[in-house]
Coordinates of C-alpha atoms in Angstrom, one line a residue:
X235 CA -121.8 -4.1 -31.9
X236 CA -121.3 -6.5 -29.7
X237 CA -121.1 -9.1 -31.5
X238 CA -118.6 -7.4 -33.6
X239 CA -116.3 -7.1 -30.4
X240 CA -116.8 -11.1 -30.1
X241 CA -115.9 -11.9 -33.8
X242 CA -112.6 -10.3 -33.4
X243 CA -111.4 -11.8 -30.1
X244 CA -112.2 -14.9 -31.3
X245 CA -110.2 -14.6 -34.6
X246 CA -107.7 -13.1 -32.4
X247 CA -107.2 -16.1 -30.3
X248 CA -107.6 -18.1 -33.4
X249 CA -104.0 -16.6 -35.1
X250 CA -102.7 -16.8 -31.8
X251 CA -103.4 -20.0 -30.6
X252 CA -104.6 -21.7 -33.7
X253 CA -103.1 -23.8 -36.0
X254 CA -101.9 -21.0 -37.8
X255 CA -100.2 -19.3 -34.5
X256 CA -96.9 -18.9 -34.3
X257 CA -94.5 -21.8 -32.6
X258 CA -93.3 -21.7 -29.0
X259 CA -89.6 -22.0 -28.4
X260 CA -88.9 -23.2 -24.8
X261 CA -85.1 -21.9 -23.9
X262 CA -83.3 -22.9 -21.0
X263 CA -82.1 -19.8 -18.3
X264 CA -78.7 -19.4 -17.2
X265 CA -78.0 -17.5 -14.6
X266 CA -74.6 -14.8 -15.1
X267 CA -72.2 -16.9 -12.7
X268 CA -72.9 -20.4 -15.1
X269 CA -72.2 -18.1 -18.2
X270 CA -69.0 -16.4 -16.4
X271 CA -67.2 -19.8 -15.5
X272 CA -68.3 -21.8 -19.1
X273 CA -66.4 -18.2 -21.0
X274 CA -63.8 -18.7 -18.2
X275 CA -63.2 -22.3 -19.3
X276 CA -63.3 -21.9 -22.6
X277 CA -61.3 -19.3 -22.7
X278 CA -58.8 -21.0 -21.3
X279 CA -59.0 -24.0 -23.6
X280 CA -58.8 -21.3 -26.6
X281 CA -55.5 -20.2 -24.9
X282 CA -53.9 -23.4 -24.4
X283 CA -54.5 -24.8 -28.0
X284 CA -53.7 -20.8 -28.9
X285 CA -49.9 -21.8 -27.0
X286 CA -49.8 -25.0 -27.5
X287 CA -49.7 -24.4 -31.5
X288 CA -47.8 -21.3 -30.8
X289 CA -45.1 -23.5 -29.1
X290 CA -45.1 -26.0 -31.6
X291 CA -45.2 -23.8 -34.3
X292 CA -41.4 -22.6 -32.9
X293 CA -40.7 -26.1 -32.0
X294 CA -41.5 -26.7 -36.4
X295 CA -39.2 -23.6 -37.1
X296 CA -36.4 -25.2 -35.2
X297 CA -37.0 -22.7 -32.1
X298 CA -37.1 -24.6 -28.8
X299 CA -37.9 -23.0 -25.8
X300 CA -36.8 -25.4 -23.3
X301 CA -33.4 -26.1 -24.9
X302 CA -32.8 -22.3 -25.0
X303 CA -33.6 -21.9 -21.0
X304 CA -31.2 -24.9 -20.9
X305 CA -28.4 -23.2 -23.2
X306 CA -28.9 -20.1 -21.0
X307 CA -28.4 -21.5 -17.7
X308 CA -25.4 -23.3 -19.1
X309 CA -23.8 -19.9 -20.0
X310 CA -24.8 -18.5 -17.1
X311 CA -23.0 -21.4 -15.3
X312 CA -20.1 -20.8 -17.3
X313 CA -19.8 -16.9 -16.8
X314 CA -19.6 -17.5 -13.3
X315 CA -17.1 -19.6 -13.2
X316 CA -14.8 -17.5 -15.6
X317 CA -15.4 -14.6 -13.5
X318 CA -14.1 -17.0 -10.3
X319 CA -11.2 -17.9 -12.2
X320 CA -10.4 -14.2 -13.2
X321 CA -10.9 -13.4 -9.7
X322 CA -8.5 -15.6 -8.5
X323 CA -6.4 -15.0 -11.6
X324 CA -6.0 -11.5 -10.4
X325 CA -5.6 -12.4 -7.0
X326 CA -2.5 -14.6 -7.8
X327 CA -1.1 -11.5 -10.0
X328 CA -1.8 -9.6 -7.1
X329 CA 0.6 -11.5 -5.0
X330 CA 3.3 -12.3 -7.5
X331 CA 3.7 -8.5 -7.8
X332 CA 3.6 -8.3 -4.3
X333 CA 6.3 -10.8 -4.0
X334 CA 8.2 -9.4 -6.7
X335 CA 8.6 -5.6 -5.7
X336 CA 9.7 -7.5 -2.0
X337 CA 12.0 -9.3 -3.7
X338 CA 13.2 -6.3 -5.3
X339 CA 13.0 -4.4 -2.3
X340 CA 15.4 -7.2 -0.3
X341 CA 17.5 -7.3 -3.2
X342 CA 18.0 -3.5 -2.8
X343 CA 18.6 -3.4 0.8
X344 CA 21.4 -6.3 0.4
X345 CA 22.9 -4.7 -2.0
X346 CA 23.2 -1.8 -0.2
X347 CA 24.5 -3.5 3.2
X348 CA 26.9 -5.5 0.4
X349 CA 28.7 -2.0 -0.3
X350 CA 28.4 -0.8 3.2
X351 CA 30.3 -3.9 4.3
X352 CA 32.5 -3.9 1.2
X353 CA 33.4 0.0 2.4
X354 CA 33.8 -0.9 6.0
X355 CA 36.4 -3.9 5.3
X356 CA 38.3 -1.9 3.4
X357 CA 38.1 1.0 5.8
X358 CA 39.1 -1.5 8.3
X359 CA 41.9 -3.1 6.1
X360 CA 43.2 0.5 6.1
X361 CA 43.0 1.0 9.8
X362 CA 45.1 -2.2 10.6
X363 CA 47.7 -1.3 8.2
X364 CA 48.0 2.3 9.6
X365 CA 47.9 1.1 13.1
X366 CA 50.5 -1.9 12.6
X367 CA 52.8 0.9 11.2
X368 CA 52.0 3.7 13.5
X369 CA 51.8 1.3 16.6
X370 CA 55.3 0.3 15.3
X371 CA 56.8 4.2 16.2
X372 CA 56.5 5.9 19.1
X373 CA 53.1 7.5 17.8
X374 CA 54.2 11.1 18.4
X375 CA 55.3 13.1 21.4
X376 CA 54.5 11.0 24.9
X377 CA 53.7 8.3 22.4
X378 CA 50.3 9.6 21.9
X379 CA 48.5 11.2 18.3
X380 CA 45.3 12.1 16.6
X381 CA 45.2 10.9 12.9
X382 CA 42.5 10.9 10.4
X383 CA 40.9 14.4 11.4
X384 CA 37.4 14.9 9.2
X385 CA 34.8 17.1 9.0
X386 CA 31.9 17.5 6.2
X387 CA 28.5 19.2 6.6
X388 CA 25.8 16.6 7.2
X389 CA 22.8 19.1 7.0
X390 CA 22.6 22.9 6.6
X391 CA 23.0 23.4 10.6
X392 CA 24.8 20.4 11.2
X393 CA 28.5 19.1 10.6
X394 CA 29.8 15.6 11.4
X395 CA 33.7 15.3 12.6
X396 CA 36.1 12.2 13.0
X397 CA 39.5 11.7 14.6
X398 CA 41.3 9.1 15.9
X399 CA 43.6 8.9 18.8
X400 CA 46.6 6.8 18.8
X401 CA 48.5 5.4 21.7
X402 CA 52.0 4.1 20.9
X403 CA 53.4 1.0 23.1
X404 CA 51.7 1.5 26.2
X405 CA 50.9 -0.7 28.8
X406 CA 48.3 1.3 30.6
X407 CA 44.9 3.0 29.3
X408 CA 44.7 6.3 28.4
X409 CA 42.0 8.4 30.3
X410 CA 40.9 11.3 29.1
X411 CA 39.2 13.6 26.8
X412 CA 38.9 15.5 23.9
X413 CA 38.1 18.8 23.3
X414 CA 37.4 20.7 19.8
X415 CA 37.4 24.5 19.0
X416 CA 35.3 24.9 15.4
X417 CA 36.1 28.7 13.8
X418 CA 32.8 29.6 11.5
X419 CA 31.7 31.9 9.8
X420 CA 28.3 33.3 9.7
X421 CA 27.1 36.2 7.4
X422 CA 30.5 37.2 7.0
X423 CA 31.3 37.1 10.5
X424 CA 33.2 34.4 12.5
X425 CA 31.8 32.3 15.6
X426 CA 34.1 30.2 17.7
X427 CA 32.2 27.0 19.0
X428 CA 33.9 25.0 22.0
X429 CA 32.8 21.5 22.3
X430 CA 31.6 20.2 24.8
X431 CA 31.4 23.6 26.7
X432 CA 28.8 24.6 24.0
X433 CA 27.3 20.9 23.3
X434 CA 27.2 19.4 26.6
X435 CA 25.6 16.5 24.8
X436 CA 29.0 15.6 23.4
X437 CA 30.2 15.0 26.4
X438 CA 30.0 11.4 26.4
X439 CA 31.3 11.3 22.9
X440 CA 34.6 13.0 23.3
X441 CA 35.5 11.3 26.4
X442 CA 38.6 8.7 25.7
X443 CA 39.0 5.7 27.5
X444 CA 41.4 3.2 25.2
X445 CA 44.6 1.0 25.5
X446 CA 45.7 1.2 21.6
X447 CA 43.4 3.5 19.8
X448 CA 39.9 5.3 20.1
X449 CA 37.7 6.8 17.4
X450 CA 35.4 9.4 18.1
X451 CA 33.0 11.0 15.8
X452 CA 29.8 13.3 16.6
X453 CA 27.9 15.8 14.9
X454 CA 28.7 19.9 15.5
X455 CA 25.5 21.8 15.4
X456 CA 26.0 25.5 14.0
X457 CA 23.6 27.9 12.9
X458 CA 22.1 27.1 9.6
X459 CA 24.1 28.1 6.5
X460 CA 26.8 28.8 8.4
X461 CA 30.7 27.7 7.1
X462 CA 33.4 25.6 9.2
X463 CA 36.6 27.3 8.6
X464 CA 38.6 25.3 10.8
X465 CA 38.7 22.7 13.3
X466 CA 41.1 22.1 16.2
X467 CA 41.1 18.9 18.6
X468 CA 43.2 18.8 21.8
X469 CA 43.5 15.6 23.7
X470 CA 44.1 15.8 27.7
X471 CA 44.7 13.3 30.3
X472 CA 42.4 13.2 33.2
X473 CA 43.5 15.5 35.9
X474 CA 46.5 16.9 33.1
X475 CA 45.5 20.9 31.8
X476 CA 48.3 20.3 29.5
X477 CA 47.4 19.1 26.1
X478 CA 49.1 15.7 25.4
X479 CA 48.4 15.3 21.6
X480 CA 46.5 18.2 19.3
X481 CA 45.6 18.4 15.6
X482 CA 44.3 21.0 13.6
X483 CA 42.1 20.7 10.2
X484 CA 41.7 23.7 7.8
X485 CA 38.4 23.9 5.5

């Protein structure tokens, strides 16, 4: 039995390590950081021939990668300096119009002040005529007169008079003032307004101090909507109760 037990051992290590056993392969051990950095590296070389041929192959197909960065940027370049240009395009637009509605504007206002001094030479032209003829007479009684009484309605509680006193040949100033008696009427009743009893703020305005002539013109408040019938102007000398000159203006 033993010997049995022998007689198979021994063929055992026969196969084994006979000439009829198997052969050894010796391998080499890597450890997992060696294998990690040689995939690492050759991954990295399978990329860059991957892009490298990638590149090329759009290079072969006429696609260039660098000459379309370069194109870009050159657009880019461009589009920044046509919106600088249409910046200051509508900057200078800006202005012109500017300049132009001033110029407009000017234009306007002197062609306004043109009429206003057109009206007022010829207003003027008018006076010197009338005075040179009325200066002429005696000018009325006592060589005194009003002329040119007017009144229109300015606003709707405000109308605007004019006169003008006259002094024939004189050699001394006339002294005086003037005073105004307005008849209106107010829902259908009438109001009598004495100026400057009633407007002591046209005081100033109806007091005459002149050699030749003298106008005077100033604004009659009233209540609103009401209607000037009349007008009536008196002129006295200072220190005189009698009137020296009157006129009276119907509406």
């Amino acid at each position: 039995m033993a010997l049995l037990r022998s007689d198979r051992i021994i063929s055992g290590l026969r196969r084994r390590f006979g000439v009829a056993a198997p052969k050894l392969s010796v391998r080499t051990h890597w450890s997992w950081k060696v294998k990690a950095t040689v995939s690492a590296i050759a991954a990295a070389i399978l990329f860059g021939l991957f892009y490298g041929g990638f590149d090329a192959g759009r290079i072969f197909a006429g696609f260039n990668v660098g000459k379309v960065e370069e194109e870009r940027k050159k657009m880019l370049e461009e589009l920044v300096q046509l919106r600088s240009e249409n910046a200051e395009f509508k900057k200078n637009q800006i202005e012109l119009t500017n300049s132009a509605q001033m110029a407009v504007g000017a234009k306007d206002v002197m062609a306004k002040q043109l009429v206003s001094l057109q009206q007022e030479n010829t207003q003027l032209k008018e006076e010197t005529a009338f005075f040179e003829k009325l200066i002429g007479s005696a000018g009325g009684k006592n060589g005194l007169a009003v002329q040119r009484l007017q009144a229109e309605r300015e606003t709707a509680d405000t109308y605007r008079f004019r006169a003008l006193v006259v002094q024939g040949s004189a050699d001394a100033a006339f002294k005086g003032r003037m005073l105004i008696t307005a008849t209106l009427v107010n829902d259908n009743k009438r109001i009598t307004v004495n100026l400057p009893d009633d407007q002591p703020d046209l005081t100033q305005t109806l007091a005459l101090d002149f050699k030749t002539y003298q106008r005077v013109e100033g604004m009659i408040k009233v209540p609103a909507g009401a209607q000037l019938k009349a007008l009536q102007v008196r002129v006295l000398q200072a220190g005189v109760k009698e009137a020296r000159a009157q006129q009276s203006l119907q509406l």
